[in-house]
């Protein structure tokens, strides 16, 4: 069986260095807010090309802290609107509603699966304060048109960079293209920890200071609490692991791109559509679309290939957002009906990629 993702194999690729880094933290006896955290924040900020990086507990917290901090600064207020792609993972939207802000869902482009920049301007109202772009599946969602719209209307541009570590737009990395970005280091990500972890990057020093304080119980100085904060800190062990894996991220992304190239050139089943890549893509996920998706998934499993659906139910159809049931988002709903993710990660072998291609090409469309 070709597993969709085997984290043990991925960790083993740099196992000796990871063990040494973890043991150094254990032996050092300092487990929070220490040298490993400071070192990773500095290294990741440099890598992204952003002056500030604040480690936190996970990717959802990273996005939530950004919006909460904008509220504390006075840039946003509860009830303000944030434009967001309708086909994103629910964490993007949770970070907005948790802060009393209002998500305005905009359909994606059905060919690229990224937010359709031709629809954004029509969604802007007097209450709009930000646009969130989501670099979904590892694909760059930013366009010059989005940047121009945000500038023209005075909107903050927030990046959800949870799935696109190392992705580029021209000569800049995603995570440095907007006013602030949230990053997830969930174990399965291109840059993954051994548990939950996240970060915020920004060029805004005031925002960075507020994010760091709120994540530390609301305190910038010990036992003084300026904000009603939370506990969302990147622990030393995860920071140490990420510090090791960051050194190999670009090489791992190159391996992902080569595997994706083989998929794109080798898959010839006409019933299986590969979405367009019009900008950089670090292939966190390799999605294909098929109108008979469930049959394709069963066929591949029988052929010894495990796949995953990202994501079976769109956010506006989830029970937690039951009040949105009347929304009609046909492009989003079609993507969620048809999407299937093929195995793609640096631990896969060339032979395994070939077997996946053969299995897909052997599918009989009903």
PDB file of N, CA, C and O in Angstrom, residues 295-332:
ATOM      1  N   UNK A 295     -15.791   7.065  -6.817  1.00  0.00           N
ATOM      2  CA  UNK A 295     -15.432   5.845  -7.547  1.00  0.00           C
ATOM      3  C   UNK A 295     -13.923   5.817  -7.803  1.00  0.00           C
ATOM      4  O   UNK A 295     -13.269   4.771  -7.654  1.00  0.00           O
ATOM      5  N   UNK A 296     -13.344   6.970  -8.173  1.00  0.00           N
ATOM      6  CA  UNK A 296     -11.901   7.044  -8.390  1.00  0.00           C
ATOM      7  C   UNK A 296     -11.152   6.709  -7.106  1.00  0.00           C
ATOM      8  O   UNK A 296     -10.161   5.964  -7.135  1.00  0.00           O
ATOM      9  N   UNK A 297     -11.606   7.231  -5.976  1.00  0.00           N
ATOM     10  CA  UNK A 297     -10.923   6.953  -4.714  1.00  0.00           C
ATOM     11  C   UNK A 297     -10.972   5.464  -4.384  1.00  0.00           C
ATOM     12  O   UNK A 297      -9.963   4.884  -3.948  1.00  0.00           O
ATOM     13  N   UNK A 298     -12.118   4.826  -4.606  1.00  0.00           N
ATOM     14  CA  UNK A 298     -12.210   3.380  -4.355  1.00  0.00           C
ATOM     15  C   UNK A 298     -11.297   2.602  -5.290  1.00  0.00           C
ATOM     16  O   UNK A 298     -10.632   1.636  -4.873  1.00  0.00           O
ATOM     17  N   UNK A 299     -11.280   3.004  -6.549  1.00  0.00           N
ATOM     18  CA  UNK A 299     -10.409   2.333  -7.518  1.00  0.00           C
ATOM     19  C   UNK A 299      -8.948   2.405  -7.091  1.00  0.00           C
ATOM     20  O   UNK A 299      -8.215   1.392  -7.139  1.00  0.00           O
ATOM     21  N   UNK A 300      -8.512   3.582  -6.672  1.00  0.00           N
ATOM     22  CA  UNK A 300      -7.113   3.749  -6.275  1.00  0.00           C
ATOM     23  C   UNK A 300      -6.792   2.946  -5.019  1.00  0.00           C
ATOM     24  O   UNK A 300      -5.715   2.358  -4.909  1.00  0.00           O
ATOM     25  N   UNK A 301      -7.710   2.898  -4.083  1.00  0.00           N
ATOM     26  CA  UNK A 301      -7.483   2.107  -2.876  1.00  0.00           C
ATOM     27  C   UNK A 301      -7.342   0.632  -3.228  1.00  0.00           C
ATOM     28  O   UNK A 301      -6.452  -0.059  -2.699  1.00  0.00           O
ATOM     29  N   UNK A 302      -8.173   0.157  -4.118  1.00  0.00           N
ATOM     30  CA  UNK A 302      -8.079  -1.240  -4.554  1.00  0.00           C
ATOM     31  C   UNK A 302      -6.762  -1.505  -5.284  1.00  0.00           C
ATOM     32  O   UNK A 302      -6.249  -2.629  -5.269  1.00  0.00           O
ATOM     33  N   UNK A 303      -6.206  -0.457  -5.906  1.00  0.00           N
ATOM     34  CA  UNK A 303      -4.927  -0.585  -6.598  1.00  0.00           C
ATOM     35  C   UNK A 303      -3.746  -0.361  -5.656  1.00  0.00           C
ATOM     36  O   UNK A 303      -2.590  -0.376  -6.095  1.00  0.00           O
ATOM     37  N   UNK A 304      -4.025  -0.146  -4.367  1.00  0.00           N
ATOM     38  CA  UNK A 304      -2.964   0.009  -3.382  1.00  0.00           C
ATOM     39  C   UNK A 304      -2.471   1.431  -3.207  1.00  0.00           C
ATOM     40  O   UNK A 304      -1.330   1.646  -2.787  1.00  0.00           O
ATOM     41  N   UNK A 305      -3.337   2.418  -3.495  1.00  0.00           N
ATOM     42  CA  UNK A 305      -2.958   3.830  -3.354  1.00  0.00           C
ATOM     43  C   UNK A 305      -3.947   4.516  -2.423  1.00  0.00           C
ATOM     44  O   UNK A 305      -5.144   4.584  -2.716  1.00  0.00           O
ATOM     45  N   UNK A 306      -3.446   5.037  -1.308  1.00  0.00           N
ATOM     46  CA  UNK A 306      -4.289   5.758  -0.360  1.00  0.00           C
ATOM     47  C   UNK A 306      -4.367   7.227  -0.773  1.00  0.00           C
ATOM     48  O   UNK A 306      -3.357   7.837  -1.118  1.00  0.00           O
ATOM     49  N   UNK A 307      -5.566   7.789  -0.739  1.00  0.00           N
ATOM     50  CA  UNK A 307      -5.775   9.200  -1.081  1.00  0.00           C
ATOM     51  C   UNK A 307      -6.571   9.880   0.028  1.00  0.00           C
ATOM     52  O   UNK A 307      -7.095   9.222   0.924  1.00  0.00           O
ATOM     53  N   UNK A 308      -6.680  11.205  -0.056  1.00  0.00           N
ATOM     54  CA  UNK A 308      -7.411  11.997   0.934  1.00  0.00           C
ATOM     55  C   UNK A 308      -8.246  13.024   0.189  1.00  0.00           C
ATOM     56  O   UNK A 308      -7.842  13.526  -0.867  1.00  0.00           O
ATOM     57  N   UNK A 309      -9.411  13.356   0.741  1.00  0.00           N
ATOM     58  CA  UNK A 309     -10.254  14.406   0.180  1.00  0.00           C
ATOM     59  C   UNK A 309     -10.034  15.691   0.963  1.00  0.00           C
ATOM     60  O   UNK A 309     -10.202  15.731   2.167  1.00  0.00           O
ATOM     61  N   UNK A 310      -9.604  16.754   0.262  1.00  0.00           N
ATOM     62  CA  UNK A 310      -9.439  18.081   0.868  1.00  0.00           C
ATOM     63  C   UNK A 310     -10.389  19.057   0.153  1.00  0.00           C
ATOM     64  O   UNK A 310     -10.033  19.579  -0.879  1.00  0.00           O
ATOM     65  N   UNK A 311     -11.526  19.287   0.625  1.00  0.00           N
ATOM     66  CA  UNK A 311     -12.177  18.905   1.879  1.00  0.00           C
ATOM     67  C   UNK A 311     -13.596  18.505   1.491  1.00  0.00           C
ATOM     68  O   UNK A 311     -14.159  19.118   0.571  1.00  0.00           O
ATOM     69  N   UNK A 312     -14.203  17.517   2.120  1.00  0.00           N
ATOM     70  CA  UNK A 312     -15.491  16.999   1.623  1.00  0.00           C
ATOM     71  C   UNK A 312     -16.659  17.962   1.784  1.00  0.00           C
ATOM     72  O   UNK A 312     -17.610  17.905   1.000  1.00  0.00           O
ATOM     73  N   UNK A 313     -16.618  18.842   2.799  1.00  0.00           N
ATOM     74  CA  UNK A 313     -17.741  19.751   3.054  1.00  0.00           C
ATOM     75  C   UNK A 313     -17.208  21.181   3.083  1.00  0.00           C
ATOM     76  O   UNK A 313     -16.340  21.504   3.896  1.00  0.00           O
ATOM     77  N   UNK A 314     -17.700  22.062   2.220  1.00  0.00           N
ATOM     78  CA  UNK A 314     -17.210  23.454   2.233  1.00  0.00           C
ATOM     79  C   UNK A 314     -17.640  24.171   3.499  1.00  0.00           C
ATOM     80  O   UNK A 314     -18.626  23.790   4.149  1.00  0.00           O
ATOM     81  N   UNK A 315     -16.933  25.220   3.899  1.00  0.00           N
ATOM     82  CA  UNK A 315     -17.232  25.907   5.163  1.00  0.00           C
ATOM     83  C   UNK A 315     -18.674  26.367   5.289  1.00  0.00           C
ATOM     84  O   UNK A 315     -19.264  26.266   6.373  1.00  0.00           O
ATOM     85  N   UNK A 316     -19.267  26.888   4.207  1.00  0.00           N
ATOM     86  CA  UNK A 316     -20.623  27.436   4.321  1.00  0.00           C
ATOM     87  C   UNK A 316     -21.684  26.356   4.459  1.00  0.00           C
ATOM     88  O   UNK A 316     -22.846  26.668   4.694  1.00  0.00           O
ATOM     89  N   UNK A 317     -21.289  25.082   4.343  1.00  0.00           N
ATOM     90  CA  UNK A 317     -22.223  23.970   4.563  1.00  0.00           C
ATOM     91  C   UNK A 317     -21.975  23.260   5.896  1.00  0.00           C
ATOM     92  O   UNK A 317     -22.625  22.249   6.194  1.00  0.00           O
ATOM     93  N   UNK A 318     -21.052  23.769   6.700  1.00  0.00           N
ATOM     94  CA  UNK A 318     -20.755  23.151   7.989  1.00  0.00           C
ATOM     95  C   UNK A 318     -21.821  23.537   9.024  1.00  0.00           C
ATOM     96  O   UNK A 318     -22.364  24.641   8.999  1.00  0.00           O
ATOM     97  N   UNK A 319     -22.062  22.644   9.977  1.00  0.00           N
ATOM     98  CA  UNK A 319     -23.094  22.887  10.999  1.00  0.00           C
ATOM     99  C   UNK A 319     -22.777  24.123  11.833  1.00  0.00           C
ATOM    100  O   UNK A 319     -23.686  24.831  12.275  1.00  0.00           O
ATOM    101  N   UNK A 320     -21.487  24.377  12.077  1.00  0.00           N
ATOM    102  CA  UNK A 320     -21.127  25.515  12.924  1.00  0.00           C
ATOM    103  C   UNK A 320     -21.478  26.845  12.267  1.00  0.00           C
ATOM    104  O   UNK A 320     -21.559  27.874  12.949  1.00  0.00           O
ATOM    105  N   UNK A 321     -21.684  26.845  10.972  1.00  0.00           N
ATOM    106  CA  UNK A 321     -22.102  28.045  10.248  1.00  0.00           C
ATOM    107  C   UNK A 321     -23.453  27.803   9.587  1.00  0.00           C
ATOM    108  O   UNK A 321     -23.674  28.139   8.417  1.00  0.00           O
ATOM    109  N   UNK A 322     -24.354  27.244  10.357  1.00  0.00           N
ATOM    110  CA  UNK A 322     -25.661  26.849   9.826  1.00  0.00           C
ATOM    111  C   UNK A 322     -26.432  28.033   9.248  1.00  0.00           C
ATOM    112  O   UNK A 322     -27.251  27.872   8.337  1.00  0.00           O
ATOM    113  N   UNK A 323     -26.176  29.224   9.745  1.00  0.00           N
ATOM    114  CA  UNK A 323     -26.883  30.395   9.250  1.00  0.00           C
ATOM    115  C   UNK A 323     -26.531  30.776   7.828  1.00  0.00           C
ATOM    116  O   UNK A 323     -27.184  31.634   7.229  1.00  0.00           O
ATOM    117  N   UNK A 324     -25.498  30.148   7.284  1.00  0.00           N
ATOM    118  CA  UNK A 324     -25.081  30.449   5.916  1.00  0.00           C
ATOM    119  C   UNK A 324     -25.682  29.491   4.899  1.00  0.00           C
ATOM    120  O   UNK A 324     -25.297  29.498   3.726  1.00  0.00           O
ATOM    121  N   UNK A 325     -26.642  28.690   5.320  1.00  0.00           N
ATOM    122  CA  UNK A 325     -27.163  27.628   4.461  1.00  0.00           C
ATOM    123  C   UNK A 325     -27.746  28.105   3.142  1.00  0.00           C
ATOM    124  O   UNK A 325     -27.806  27.348   2.171  1.00  0.00           O
ATOM    125  N   UNK A 326     -28.184  29.348   3.082  1.00  0.00           N
ATOM    126  CA  UNK A 326     -28.795  29.859   1.856  1.00  0.00           C
ATOM    127  C   UNK A 326     -27.763  30.323   0.832  1.00  0.00           C
ATOM    128  O   UNK A 326     -28.116  30.618  -0.314  1.00  0.00           O
ATOM    129  N   UNK A 327     -26.499  30.398   1.226  1.00  0.00           N
ATOM    130  CA  UNK A 327     -25.477  30.851   0.292  1.00  0.00           C
ATOM    131  C   UNK A 327     -25.365  29.898  -0.894  1.00  0.00           C
ATOM    132  O   UNK A 327     -25.353  28.677  -0.728  1.00  0.00           O
ATOM    133  N   UNK A 328     -25.284  30.458  -2.070  1.00  0.00           N
ATOM    134  CA  UNK A 328     -25.090  29.673  -3.280  1.00  0.00           C
ATOM    135  C   UNK A 328     -23.686  29.953  -3.829  1.00  0.00           C
ATOM    136  O   UNK A 328     -23.406  31.044  -4.316  1.00  0.00           O
ATOM    137  N   UNK A 329     -22.816  28.964  -3.702  1.00  0.00           N
ATOM    138  CA  UNK A 329     -21.421  29.101  -4.130  1.00  0.00           C
ATOM    139  C   UNK A 329     -21.079  27.901  -5.020  1.00  0.00           C
ATOM    140  O   UNK A 329     -20.403  26.962  -4.599  1.00  0.00           O
ATOM    141  N   UNK A 330     -21.570  27.901  -6.255  1.00  0.00           N
ATOM    142  CA  UNK A 330     -21.479  26.707  -7.098  1.00  0.00           C
ATOM    143  C   UNK A 330     -20.057  26.278  -7.447  1.00  0.00           C
ATOM    144  O   UNK A 330     -19.793  25.076  -7.557  1.00  0.00           O
ATOM    145  N   UNK A 331     -19.139  27.227  -7.637  1.00  0.00           N
ATOM    146  CA  UNK A 331     -17.767  26.840  -7.979  1.00  0.00           C
ATOM    147  C   UNK A 331     -17.126  26.119  -6.799  1.00  0.00           C
ATOM    148  O   UNK A 331     -16.509  25.056  -6.941  1.00  0.00           O
ATOM    149  N   UNK A 332     -17.292  26.701  -5.616  1.00  0.00           N
ATOM    150  CA  UNK A 332     -16.763  26.080  -4.397  1.00  0.00           C
ATOM    151  C   UNK A 332     -17.355  24.690  -4.196  1.00  0.00           C
ATOM    152  O   UNK A 332     -16.632  23.720  -3.911  1.00  0.00           O
TER     153      UNK A 332
END
